[in-house]
Amino acid sequence: MWFKNLVLYRFTEAFTLTAEQLEEALGARRFAPCGSMELAAAGWHPPLRRDDLPLVHAANGYLMISLLKEEKILPASVVNEALEERAEEIEARRGTPVGRKERRDLRDEVFNSLLPRAFSHTRRTYAYVDPRGGWLVVDSASAKKAEELVSLLRQTLGSLPVAPLATQSRPPAVMTAWLLEQDPPPDVVIEDECELRSPDEEGAIVRCRRQDLSAPEIRNHIDAGKEVVRLAVSWNDRLNCTLDDVLGVKKLRFLDVIQEQAAEIDTADEIERFDADFAIMTLELSQFLARLVELFGGEAVQRSVMADNNKS
């Protein structure tokens, strides 16, 4: 259940739906498997992966949802092989070659004949809404896959006033200063992994792992004009992660103090375990995300609507 990567969105207007209202809305786009002639299908599915459970898992005011997507696997090599066999049969039967247009039509026929027998795989993407804090948090290492969830949620609800997190200070500039000065904020510890990149379009890239980032060669790269676009950090002895140039959070790991807190809670079944872990995770992330915004100079746009909402 613990999120491993975060793509962060901010609500530009207050999120006012209750868990029950969100449940009802998601039900209209509940996941249904691919039909025999469909390449893909996507919809909402219970976060606990059981069809008899709610589509929205609510705890302490946070609302978790899950997008399930099924895609058929039909490799081009399989289609091409079947196409060649079919074309050879036609040419042998009538004694004339298959033309370009006929081959295109034949390819469509072959594809449609193979599609019902194609294997499929499913992919699940989790997210949660924090109405008080004004966050939509998607567990994805890919911004494209996160946007798939956001797009379907927008279609499902009719509107979704969110925007990617933007801060006053450029993340590469802030992280470069931390590394150059070796003086990050007191609750941030620089770990042993980073990526530096020249700002020009085809600039050089340097990736460092298990490297002392205070070493002179790192400073030399920065002096040559490179900026930090990925940096592994620990925060407040509670979690560590890698921050990127748009404040995507990768390789998120909750440290021992959090894991021990979760382990101390006795639970009777998987639902209670999920609920306890979700409550602990969202509480930690609410504090971390608020601090993340501060570390990068505050938000680029003042969000008075959410500030008013938080007061209430």
PDB file of C-alpha atoms in Angstrom:
ATOM      1  CA  MET A   1       0.000   0.000   0.000  1.00  0.00           C
ATOM      2  CA  TRP A   2       2.877   2.372   0.722  1.00  0.00           C
ATOM      3  CA  PHE A   3       3.398   4.794  -2.164  1.00  0.00           C
ATOM      4  CA  LYS A   4       6.813   4.555  -3.830  1.00  0.00           C
ATOM      5  CA  ASN A   5       6.706   7.521  -6.241  1.00  0.00           C
ATOM      6  CA  LEU A   6       4.738  10.753  -6.071  1.00  0.00           C
ATOM      7  CA  VAL A   7       3.423  12.957  -8.871  1.00  0.00           C
ATOM      8  CA  LEU A   8       1.993  16.010  -7.124  1.00  0.00           C
ATOM      9  CA  TYR A   9      -0.995  18.116  -8.124  1.00  0.00           C
ATOM     10  CA  ARG A  10      -2.526  21.082  -6.314  1.00  0.00           C
ATOM     11  CA  PHE A  11      -6.231  21.808  -6.267  1.00  0.00           C
ATOM     12  CA  THR A  12      -6.861  25.338  -7.489  1.00  0.00           C
ATOM     13  CA  GLU A  13     -10.352  25.200  -6.011  1.00  0.00           C
ATOM     14  CA  ALA A  14     -11.553  23.429  -2.899  1.00  0.00           C
ATOM     15  CA  PHE A  15     -12.411  19.731  -3.310  1.00  0.00           C
ATOM     16  CA  THR A  16     -15.853  19.445  -1.746  1.00  0.00           C
ATOM     17  CA  LEU A  17     -17.037  15.921  -2.584  1.00  0.00           C
ATOM     18  CA  THR A  18     -17.612  13.552   0.317  1.00  0.00           C
ATOM     19  CA  ALA A  19     -16.433   9.948   0.159  1.00  0.00           C
ATOM     20  CA  GLU A  20     -20.001   8.879  -0.622  1.00  0.00           C
ATOM     21  CA  GLN A  21     -20.381  11.408  -3.428  1.00  0.00           C
ATOM     22  CA  LEU A  22     -17.029  10.437  -4.925  1.00  0.00           C
ATOM     23  CA  GLU A  23     -17.986   6.758  -4.683  1.00  0.00           C
ATOM     24  CA  GLU A  24     -21.190   7.398  -6.608  1.00  0.00           C
ATOM     25  CA  ALA A  25     -19.381   9.351  -9.313  1.00  0.00           C
ATOM     26  CA  LEU A  26     -16.656   6.730  -9.782  1.00  0.00           C
ATOM     27  CA  GLY A  27     -19.279   4.020 -10.089  1.00  0.00           C
ATOM     28  CA  ALA A  28     -20.254   5.372 -13.503  1.00  0.00           C
ATOM     29  CA  ARG A  29     -16.758   4.498 -14.796  1.00  0.00           C
ATOM     30  CA  ARG A  30     -16.175   1.289 -12.869  1.00  0.00           C
ATOM     31  CA  PHE A  31     -13.585  -1.003 -14.467  1.00  0.00           C
ATOM     32  CA  ALA A  32     -14.876  -3.596 -16.916  1.00  0.00           C
ATOM     33  CA  PRO A  33     -12.477  -6.021 -18.659  1.00  0.00           C
ATOM     34  CA  CYS A  34     -11.647  -5.691 -22.340  1.00  0.00           C
ATOM     35  CA  GLY A  35     -14.152  -7.067 -24.794  1.00  0.00           C
ATOM     36  CA  SER A  36     -12.915  -9.560 -27.365  1.00  0.00           C
ATOM     37  CA  MET A  37     -12.370  -6.809 -29.954  1.00  0.00           C
ATOM     38  CA  GLU A  38     -11.029  -4.129 -27.605  1.00  0.00           C
ATOM     39  CA  LEU A  39      -7.358  -3.243 -27.331  1.00  0.00           C
ATOM     40  CA  ALA A  40      -7.625  -1.629 -23.893  1.00  0.00           C
ATOM     41  CA  ALA A  41     -10.031  -0.846 -21.081  1.00  0.00           C
ATOM     42  CA  ALA A  42      -9.685   1.398 -18.046  1.00  0.00           C
ATOM     43  CA  GLY A  43     -11.842   2.254 -15.074  1.00  0.00           C
ATOM     44  CA  TRP A  44     -12.010   2.609 -11.308  1.00  0.00           C
ATOM     45  CA  HIS A  45     -11.496  -0.398  -9.074  1.00  0.00           C
ATOM     46  CA  PRO A  46     -11.452  -0.829  -5.277  1.00  0.00           C
ATOM     47  CA  PRO A  47      -8.015   0.033  -3.835  1.00  0.00           C
ATOM     48  CA  LEU A  48      -8.153  -3.198  -1.839  1.00  0.00           C
ATOM     49  CA  ARG A  49      -8.559  -5.142  -5.107  1.00  0.00           C
ATOM     50  CA  ARG A  50     -11.813  -6.859  -4.130  1.00  0.00           C
ATOM     51  CA  ASP A  51     -14.891  -6.245  -6.242  1.00  0.00           C
ATOM     52  CA  ASP A  52     -17.185  -6.227  -3.196  1.00  0.00           C
ATOM     53  CA  LEU A  53     -15.364  -3.326  -1.514  1.00  0.00           C
ATOM     54  CA  PRO A  54     -15.848   0.438  -2.078  1.00  0.00           C
ATOM     55  CA  LEU A  55     -14.172   2.295  -4.919  1.00  0.00           C
ATOM     56  CA  VAL A  56     -13.100   4.965  -2.392  1.00  0.00           C
ATOM     57  CA  HIS A  57     -11.087   4.073   0.693  1.00  0.00           C
ATOM     58  CA  ALA A  58     -11.579   6.878   3.202  1.00  0.00           C
ATOM     59  CA  ALA A  59      -9.528   7.417   6.364  1.00  0.00           C
ATOM     60  CA  ASN A  60      -9.006  10.569   8.461  1.00  0.00           C
ATOM     61  CA  GLY A  61     -10.378  12.757   5.694  1.00  0.00           C
ATOM     62  CA  TYR A  62      -8.129  11.317   2.961  1.00  0.00           C
ATOM     63  CA  LEU A  63      -9.693   9.563  -0.036  1.00  0.00           C
ATOM     64  CA  MET A  64      -7.808   6.838  -1.879  1.00  0.00           C
ATOM     65  CA  ILE A  65      -8.803   5.702  -5.375  1.00  0.00           C
ATOM     66  CA  SER A  66      -7.370   3.205  -7.843  1.00  0.00           C
ATOM     67  CA  LEU A  67      -7.296   3.171 -11.637  1.00  0.00           C
ATOM     68  CA  LEU A  68      -7.155  -0.269 -13.258  1.00  0.00           C
ATOM     69  CA  LYS A  69      -6.119  -0.533 -16.890  1.00  0.00           C
ATOM     70  CA  GLU A  70      -6.076  -3.649 -19.056  1.00  0.00           C
ATOM     71  CA  GLU A  71      -4.200  -3.761 -22.363  1.00  0.00           C
ATOM     72  CA  LYS A  72      -4.045  -6.500 -24.989  1.00  0.00           C
ATOM     73  CA  ILE A  73      -0.585  -7.695 -26.012  1.00  0.00           C
ATOM     74  CA  LEU A  74      -0.355  -8.278 -29.745  1.00  0.00           C
ATOM     75  CA  PRO A  75       3.262  -7.896 -30.940  1.00  0.00           C
ATOM     76  CA  ALA A  76       3.846  -6.501 -34.401  1.00  0.00           C
ATOM     77  CA  SER A  77       6.059  -9.503 -35.209  1.00  0.00           C
ATOM     78  CA  VAL A  78       3.106 -11.869 -34.653  1.00  0.00           C
ATOM     79  CA  VAL A  79       0.839  -9.761 -36.861  1.00  0.00           C
ATOM     80  CA  ASN A  80       3.504  -9.523 -39.582  1.00  0.00           C
ATOM     81  CA  GLU A  81       4.128 -13.273 -39.572  1.00  0.00           C
ATOM     82  CA  ALA A  82       0.418 -14.052 -39.905  1.00  0.00           C
ATOM     83  CA  LEU A  83       0.092 -11.379 -42.605  1.00  0.00           C
ATOM     84  CA  GLU A  84       2.887 -12.906 -44.672  1.00  0.00           C
ATOM     85  CA  GLU A  85       1.336 -16.354 -44.408  1.00  0.00           C
ATOM     86  CA  ARG A  86      -2.036 -15.038 -45.526  1.00  0.00           C
ATOM     87  CA  ALA A  87      -0.502 -13.050 -48.413  1.00  0.00           C
ATOM     88  CA  GLU A  88       1.472 -16.074 -49.621  1.00  0.00           C
ATOM     89  CA  GLU A  89      -1.693 -18.198 -49.600  1.00  0.00           C
ATOM     90  CA  ILE A  90      -3.554 -15.597 -51.711  1.00  0.00           C
ATOM     91  CA  GLU A  91      -0.668 -15.204 -54.169  1.00  0.00           C
ATOM     92  CA  ALA A  92      -0.311 -18.986 -54.551  1.00  0.00           C
ATOM     93  CA  ARG A  93      -4.061 -19.417 -55.139  1.00  0.00           C
ATOM     94  CA  ARG A  94      -4.522 -16.725 -57.787  1.00  0.00           C
ATOM     95  CA  GLY A  95      -1.005 -16.419 -59.181  1.00  0.00           C
ATOM     96  CA  THR A  96      -0.699 -12.624 -58.783  1.00  0.00           C
ATOM     97  CA  PRO A  97       1.041 -10.596 -56.050  1.00  0.00           C
ATOM     98  CA  VAL A  98      -0.846  -8.840 -53.269  1.00  0.00           C
ATOM     99  CA  GLY A  99      -0.817  -5.075 -53.896  1.00  0.00           C
ATOM    100  CA  ARG A 100      -0.046  -2.349 -51.388  1.00  0.00           C
ATOM    101  CA  LYS A 101      -3.660  -1.316 -50.709  1.00  0.00           C
ATOM    102  CA  GLU A 102      -4.818  -4.926 -50.535  1.00  0.00           C
ATOM    103  CA  ARG A 103      -2.001  -5.687 -48.087  1.00  0.00           C
ATOM    104  CA  ARG A 104      -3.141  -2.814 -45.829  1.00  0.00           C
ATOM    105  CA  ASP A 105      -6.705  -4.182 -45.832  1.00  0.00           C
ATOM    106  CA  LEU A 106      -5.396  -7.684 -45.261  1.00  0.00           C
ATOM    107  CA  ARG A 107      -3.348  -6.494 -42.313  1.00  0.00           C
ATOM    108  CA  ASP A 108      -6.498  -5.112 -40.673  1.00  0.00           C
ATOM    109  CA  GLU A 109      -8.262  -8.449 -41.200  1.00  0.00           C
ATOM    110  CA  VAL A 110      -5.333 -10.355 -39.686  1.00  0.00           C
ATOM    111  CA  PHE A 111      -5.134  -7.991 -36.732  1.00  0.00           C
ATOM    112  CA  ASN A 112      -8.863  -8.339 -35.994  1.00  0.00           C
ATOM    113  CA  SER A 113      -8.684 -12.119 -36.259  1.00  0.00           C
ATOM    114  CA  LEU A 114      -5.805 -12.295 -33.767  1.00  0.00           C
ATOM    115  CA  LEU A 115      -7.138  -9.751 -31.276  1.00  0.00           C
ATOM    116  CA  PRO A 116      -9.645 -12.027 -29.470  1.00  0.00           C
ATOM    117  CA  ARG A 117      -6.835 -14.513 -28.779  1.00  0.00           C
ATOM    118  CA  ALA A 118      -4.292 -11.956 -27.582  1.00  0.00           C
ATOM    119  CA  PHE A 119      -2.935 -12.084 -24.052  1.00  0.00           C
ATOM    120  CA  SER A 120      -3.577  -9.114 -21.808  1.00  0.00           C
ATOM    121  CA  HIS A 121      -1.972  -7.512 -18.785  1.00  0.00           C
ATOM    122  CA  THR A 122      -3.331  -5.152 -16.161  1.00  0.00           C
ATOM    123  CA  ARG A 123      -1.736  -2.146 -14.500  1.00  0.00           C
ATOM    124  CA  ARG A 124      -2.996  -0.375 -11.403  1.00  0.00           C
ATOM    125  CA  THR A 125      -2.322   3.248 -10.428  1.00  0.00           C
ATOM    126  CA  TYR A 126      -3.172   4.559  -6.976  1.00  0.00           C
ATOM    127  CA  ALA A 127      -3.889   8.113  -5.898  1.00  0.00           C
ATOM    128  CA  TYR A 128      -5.366   9.916  -2.952  1.00  0.00           C
ATOM    129  CA  VAL A 129      -7.123  13.208  -2.430  1.00  0.00           C
ATOM    130  CA  ASP A 130      -6.253  15.395   0.547  1.00  0.00           C
ATOM    131  CA  PRO A 131      -9.137  17.894   0.631  1.00  0.00           C
ATOM    132  CA  ARG A 132      -7.809  19.820   3.649  1.00  0.00           C
ATOM    133  CA  GLY A 133      -4.312  20.232   2.289  1.00  0.00           C
ATOM    134  CA  GLY A 134      -5.433  20.675  -1.306  1.00  0.00           C
ATOM    135  CA  TRP A 135      -3.409  17.820  -2.795  1.00  0.00           C
ATOM    136  CA  LEU A 136      -3.999  15.137  -5.374  1.00  0.00           C
ATOM    137  CA  VAL A 137      -1.136  12.657  -4.964  1.00  0.00           C
ATOM    138  CA  VAL A 138      -0.559   9.969  -7.610  1.00  0.00           C
ATOM    139  CA  ASP A 139       1.687   6.981  -6.976  1.00  0.00           C
ATOM    140  CA  SER A 140       3.541   6.800 -10.275  1.00  0.00           C
ATOM    141  CA  ALA A 141       7.095   7.074 -11.526  1.00  0.00           C
ATOM    142  CA  SER A 142       5.741   8.298 -14.867  1.00  0.00           C
ATOM    143  CA  ALA A 143       4.120  11.693 -15.335  1.00  0.00           C
ATOM    144  CA  LYS A 144       2.332  10.295 -18.402  1.00  0.00           C
ATOM    145  CA  LYS A 145       0.696   7.484 -16.413  1.00  0.00           C
ATOM    146  CA  ALA A 146      -0.226   9.918 -13.645  1.00  0.00           C
ATOM    147  CA  GLU A 147      -1.884  12.129 -16.243  1.00  0.00           C
ATOM    148  CA  GLU A 148      -3.916   9.130 -17.462  1.00  0.00           C
ATOM    149  CA  LEU A 149      -5.436   8.874 -13.985  1.00  0.00           C
ATOM    150  CA  VAL A 150      -6.010  12.633 -13.757  1.00  0.00           C
ATOM    151  CA  SER A 151      -7.616  12.698 -17.209  1.00  0.00           C
ATOM    152  CA  LEU A 152     -10.025   9.856 -16.399  1.00  0.00           C
ATOM    153  CA  LEU A 153     -10.881  11.431 -13.044  1.00  0.00           C
ATOM    154  CA  ARG A 154     -11.626  14.716 -14.809  1.00  0.00           C
ATOM    155  CA  GLN A 155     -13.877  12.909 -17.305  1.00  0.00           C
ATOM    156  CA  THR A 156     -15.596  11.028 -14.487  1.00  0.00           C
ATOM    157  CA  LEU A 157     -16.293  14.098 -12.348  1.00  0.00           C
ATOM    158  CA  GLY A 158     -16.949  16.521 -15.189  1.00  0.00           C
ATOM    159  CA  SER A 159     -14.206  18.855 -13.958  1.00  0.00           C
ATOM    160  CA  LEU A 160     -11.062  18.586 -11.871  1.00  0.00           C
ATOM    161  CA  PRO A 161      -9.405  21.913 -10.963  1.00  0.00           C
ATOM    162  CA  VAL A 162      -5.846  20.707 -10.397  1.00  0.00           C
ATOM    163  CA  ALA A 163      -2.439  21.794 -11.656  1.00  0.00           C
ATOM    164  CA  PRO A 164       1.058  20.349 -11.212  1.00  0.00           C
ATOM    165  CA  LEU A 165       2.879  21.703  -8.176  1.00  0.00           C
ATOM    166  CA  ALA A 166       4.843  24.857  -9.029  1.00  0.00           C
ATOM    167  CA  THR A 167       7.105  26.689  -6.588  1.00  0.00           C
ATOM    168  CA  GLN A 168       8.592  30.165  -6.386  1.00  0.00           C
ATOM    169  CA  SER A 169      12.154  28.828  -6.635  1.00  0.00           C
ATOM    170  CA  ARG A 170      13.344  26.580  -9.454  1.00  0.00           C
ATOM    171  CA  PRO A 171      14.052  23.123  -8.000  1.00  0.00           C
ATOM    172  CA  PRO A 172      17.354  22.721  -9.925  1.00  0.00           C
ATOM    173  CA  ALA A 173      18.619  26.054  -8.576  1.00  0.00           C
ATOM    174  CA  VAL A 174      17.751  25.152  -4.984  1.00  0.00           C
ATOM    175  CA  MET A 175      19.221  21.637  -5.160  1.00  0.00           C
ATOM    176  CA  THR A 176      22.358  22.929  -6.881  1.00  0.00           C
ATOM    177  CA  ALA A 177      22.853  25.446  -4.060  1.00  0.00           C
ATOM    178  CA  TRP A 178      22.442  22.694  -1.446  1.00  0.00           C
ATOM    179  CA  LEU A 179      25.091  20.611  -3.161  1.00  0.00           C
ATOM    180  CA  LEU A 180      27.464  23.484  -3.919  1.00  0.00           C
ATOM    181  CA  GLU A 181      27.371  24.940  -0.414  1.00  0.00           C
ATOM    182  CA  GLN A 182      26.973  21.598   1.379  1.00  0.00           C
ATOM    183  CA  ASP A 183      24.579  23.405   3.700  1.00  0.00           C
ATOM    184  CA  PRO A 184      21.044  22.093   3.186  1.00  0.00           C
ATOM    185  CA  PRO A 185      18.248  22.928   5.643  1.00  0.00           C
ATOM    186  CA  PRO A 186      18.649  21.201   9.026  1.00  0.00           C
ATOM    187  CA  ASP A 187      15.900  18.632   8.374  1.00  0.00           C
ATOM    188  CA  VAL A 188      17.388  17.611   5.002  1.00  0.00           C
ATOM    189  CA  VAL A 189      20.336  15.243   4.566  1.00  0.00           C
ATOM    190  CA  ILE A 190      21.989  14.871   1.163  1.00  0.00           C
ATOM    191  CA  GLU A 191      22.484  11.217   0.286  1.00  0.00           C
ATOM    192  CA  ASP A 192      24.852   9.648  -2.255  1.00  0.00           C
ATOM    193  CA  GLU A 193      23.017   9.934  -5.567  1.00  0.00           C
ATOM    194  CA  CYS A 194      22.434  12.801  -7.987  1.00  0.00           C
ATOM    195  CA  GLU A 195      22.140  13.734 -11.633  1.00  0.00           C
ATOM    196  CA  LEU A 196      23.656  16.903 -13.081  1.00  0.00           C
ATOM    197  CA  ARG A 197      22.805  18.346 -16.464  1.00  0.00           C
ATOM    198  CA  SER A 198      23.958  21.272 -18.550  1.00  0.00           C
ATOM    199  CA  PRO A 199      21.063  23.698 -19.164  1.00  0.00           C
ATOM    200  CA  ASP A 200      21.552  23.879 -22.949  1.00  0.00           C
ATOM    201  CA  GLU A 201      19.330  21.689 -25.113  1.00  0.00           C
ATOM    202  CA  GLU A 202      21.924  19.008 -25.865  1.00  0.00           C
ATOM    203  CA  GLY A 203      23.925  19.462 -22.701  1.00  0.00           C
ATOM    204  CA  ALA A 204      26.033  16.836 -20.984  1.00  0.00           C
ATOM    205  CA  ILE A 205      24.540  14.637 -18.270  1.00  0.00           C
ATOM    206  CA  VAL A 206      26.430  13.228 -15.297  1.00  0.00           C
ATOM    207  CA  ARG A 207      24.862  10.568 -13.070  1.00  0.00           C
ATOM    208  CA  CYS A 208      26.384   9.695  -9.723  1.00  0.00           C
ATOM    209  CA  ARG A 209      25.496   6.755  -7.477  1.00  0.00           C
ATOM    210  CA  ARG A 210      27.120   5.683  -4.243  1.00  0.00           C
ATOM    211  CA  GLN A 211      29.242   8.806  -4.588  1.00  0.00           C
ATOM    212  CA  ASP A 212      30.435  11.316  -2.004  1.00  0.00           C
ATOM    213  CA  LEU A 213      28.616  14.364  -3.316  1.00  0.00           C
ATOM    214  CA  SER A 214      30.928  16.720  -1.448  1.00  0.00           C
ATOM    215  CA  ALA A 215      33.862  15.548  -3.584  1.00  0.00           C
ATOM    216  CA  PRO A 216      35.750  18.164  -5.672  1.00  0.00           C
ATOM    217  CA  GLU A 217      34.707  16.611  -8.991  1.00  0.00           C
ATOM    218  CA  ILE A 218      31.060  17.347  -8.197  1.00  0.00           C
ATOM    219  CA  ARG A 219      31.892  20.997  -7.567  1.00  0.00           C
ATOM    220  CA  ASN A 220      33.839  21.064 -10.839  1.00  0.00           C
ATOM    221  CA  HIS A 221      30.751  19.952 -12.765  1.00  0.00           C
ATOM    222  CA  ILE A 222      28.666  22.663 -11.093  1.00  0.00           C
ATOM    223  CA  ASP A 223      31.345  25.284 -11.752  1.00  0.00           C
ATOM    224  CA  ALA A 224      31.223  24.215 -15.412  1.00  0.00           C
ATOM    225  CA  GLY A 225      27.546  25.200 -15.512  1.00  0.00           C
ATOM    226  CA  LYS A 226      25.693  21.987 -14.765  1.00  0.00           C
ATOM    227  CA  GLU A 227      22.629  21.989 -12.519  1.00  0.00           C
ATOM    228  CA  VAL A 228      21.296  19.326 -10.207  1.00  0.00           C
ATOM    229  CA  VAL A 229      18.153  17.793 -11.747  1.00  0.00           C
ATOM    230  CA  ARG A 230      17.913  14.781  -9.411  1.00  0.00           C
ATOM    231  CA  LEU A 231      19.040  14.531  -5.831  1.00  0.00           C
ATOM    232  CA  ALA A 232      18.650  11.786  -3.229  1.00  0.00           C
ATOM    233  CA  VAL A 233      17.787  13.181   0.199  1.00  0.00           C
ATOM    234  CA  SER A 234      16.499  12.114   3.604  1.00  0.00           C
ATOM    235  CA  TRP A 235      13.976  14.223   5.451  1.00  0.00           C
ATOM    236  CA  ASN A 236      13.706  14.529   9.208  1.00  0.00           C
ATOM    237  CA  ASP A 237      14.918  10.931   9.755  1.00  0.00           C
ATOM    238  CA  ARG A 238      11.463   9.782   8.624  1.00  0.00           C
ATOM    239  CA  LEU A 239      11.739   9.167   4.895  1.00  0.00           C
ATOM    240  CA  ASN A 240      14.141   9.313   2.009  1.00  0.00           C
ATOM    241  CA  CYS A 241      13.567   9.848  -1.686  1.00  0.00           C
ATOM    242  CA  THR A 242      14.957  11.317  -4.883  1.00  0.00           C
ATOM    243  CA  LEU A 243      13.678  14.751  -5.922  1.00  0.00           C
ATOM    244  CA  ASP A 244      13.692  15.717  -9.589  1.00  0.00           C
ATOM    245  CA  ASP A 245      13.644  18.999 -11.479  1.00  0.00           C
ATOM    246  CA  VAL A 246       9.828  19.314 -11.374  1.00  0.00           C
ATOM    247  CA  LEU A 247       9.540  18.134  -7.751  1.00  0.00           C
ATOM    248  CA  GLY A 248       8.559  14.628  -8.666  1.00  0.00           C
ATOM    249  CA  VAL A 249       9.320  12.332  -5.749  1.00  0.00           C
ATOM    250  CA  LYS A 250      10.968   9.055  -6.762  1.00  0.00           C
ATOM    251  CA  LYS A 251      12.165   6.004  -4.822  1.00  0.00           C
ATOM    252  CA  LEU A 252      10.185   7.047  -1.768  1.00  0.00           C
ATOM    253  CA  ARG A 253      10.972   4.956   1.300  1.00  0.00           C
ATOM    254  CA  PHE A 254       9.592   5.387   4.798  1.00  0.00           C
ATOM    255  CA  LEU A 255      12.316   4.876   7.386  1.00  0.00           C
ATOM    256  CA  ASP A 256      12.419   2.653  10.450  1.00  0.00           C
ATOM    257  CA  VAL A 257      10.631   5.023  12.815  1.00  0.00           C
ATOM    258  CA  ILE A 258       7.566   4.989  10.538  1.00  0.00           C
ATOM    259  CA  GLN A 259       7.697   1.267   9.820  1.00  0.00           C
ATOM    260  CA  GLU A 260       7.978   0.507  13.530  1.00  0.00           C
ATOM    261  CA  GLN A 261       4.986   2.749  14.230  1.00  0.00           C
ATOM    262  CA  ALA A 262       2.950   0.818  11.677  1.00  0.00           C
ATOM    263  CA  ALA A 263       4.114  -2.556  13.021  1.00  0.00           C
ATOM    264  CA  GLU A 264       2.990  -1.687  16.549  1.00  0.00           C
ATOM    265  CA  ILE A 265      -0.647  -1.441  15.455  1.00  0.00           C
ATOM    266  CA  ASP A 266      -2.515  -4.723  15.889  1.00  0.00           C
ATOM    267  CA  THR A 267      -4.893  -5.441  13.034  1.00  0.00           C
ATOM    268  CA  ALA A 268      -7.376  -8.255  12.555  1.00  0.00           C
ATOM    269  CA  ASP A 269      -7.419  -8.490   8.759  1.00  0.00           C
ATOM    270  CA  GLU A 270      -6.100  -6.996   5.544  1.00  0.00           C
ATOM    271  CA  ILE A 271      -8.679  -4.218   5.523  1.00  0.00           C
ATOM    272  CA  GLU A 272      -7.649  -2.984   8.979  1.00  0.00           C
ATOM    273  CA  ARG A 273      -3.959  -3.302   8.007  1.00  0.00           C
ATOM    274  CA  PHE A 274      -4.541  -1.286   4.846  1.00  0.00           C
ATOM    275  CA  ASP A 275      -6.491   1.322   6.783  1.00  0.00           C
ATOM    276  CA  ALA A 276      -3.774   1.694   9.439  1.00  0.00           C
ATOM    277  CA  ASP A 277      -0.954   1.950   6.894  1.00  0.00           C
ATOM    278  CA  PHE A 278      -2.899   4.439   4.792  1.00  0.00           C
ATOM    279  CA  ALA A 279      -3.572   6.622   7.831  1.00  0.00           C
ATOM    280  CA  ILE A 280       0.104   6.637   8.849  1.00  0.00           C
ATOM    281  CA  MET A 281       1.363   7.248   5.309  1.00  0.00           C
ATOM    282  CA  THR A 282      -0.977  10.149   4.584  1.00  0.00           C
ATOM    283  CA  LEU A 283      -0.200  11.807   7.915  1.00  0.00           C
ATOM    284  CA  GLU A 284       3.527  11.649   7.194  1.00  0.00           C
ATOM    285  CA  LEU A 285       3.132  12.848   3.639  1.00  0.00           C
ATOM    286  CA  SER A 286       0.931  15.774   4.668  1.00  0.00           C
ATOM    287  CA  GLN A 287       3.808  17.068   6.785  1.00  0.00           C
ATOM    288  CA  PHE A 288       6.454  16.275   4.201  1.00  0.00           C
ATOM    289  CA  LEU A 289       4.598  17.942   1.311  1.00  0.00           C
ATOM    290  CA  ALA A 290       3.969  21.100   3.301  1.00  0.00           C
ATOM    291  CA  ARG A 291       7.670  21.238   4.125  1.00  0.00           C
ATOM    292  CA  LEU A 292       8.633  20.478   0.515  1.00  0.00           C
ATOM    293  CA  VAL A 293       6.775  23.581  -0.648  1.00  0.00           C
ATOM    294  CA  GLU A 294       8.577  25.670   1.984  1.00  0.00           C
ATOM    295  CA  LEU A 295      11.989  24.311   0.993  1.00  0.00           C
ATOM    296  CA  PHE A 296      11.471  25.559  -2.559  1.00  0.00           C
ATOM    297  CA  GLY A 297      10.299  29.053  -1.712  1.00  0.00           C
ATOM    298  CA  GLY A 298       6.555  28.535  -1.418  1.00  0.00           C
ATOM    299  CA  GLU A 299       4.038  28.093  -4.186  1.00  0.00           C
ATOM    300  CA  ALA A 300       4.322  30.049  -7.395  1.00  0.00           C
ATOM    301  CA  VAL A 301       0.641  31.000  -7.196  1.00  0.00           C
ATOM    302  CA  GLN A 302      -1.030  32.036  -3.970  1.00  0.00           C
ATOM    303  CA  ARG A 303      -3.911  29.696  -3.278  1.00  0.00           C
ATOM    304  CA  SER A 304      -6.243  31.787  -1.159  1.00  0.00           C
ATOM    305  CA  VAL A 305      -9.170  29.445  -1.832  1.00  0.00           C
ATOM    306  CA  MET A 306      -7.423  26.531  -0.175  1.00  0.00           C
ATOM    307  CA  ALA A 307      -6.084  28.714   2.605  1.00  0.00           C
ATOM    308  CA  ASP A 308      -9.634  29.698   3.459  1.00  0.00           C
ATOM    309  CA  ASN A 309     -10.680  26.077   3.214  1.00  0.00           C
ATOM    310  CA  ASN A 310      -7.942  24.963   5.594  1.00  0.00           C
ATOM    311  CA  LYS A 311      -9.048  27.514   8.199  1.00  0.00           C
ATOM    312  CA  SER A 312     -12.513  26.068   8.171  1.00  0.00           C
TER     313      SER A 312
END
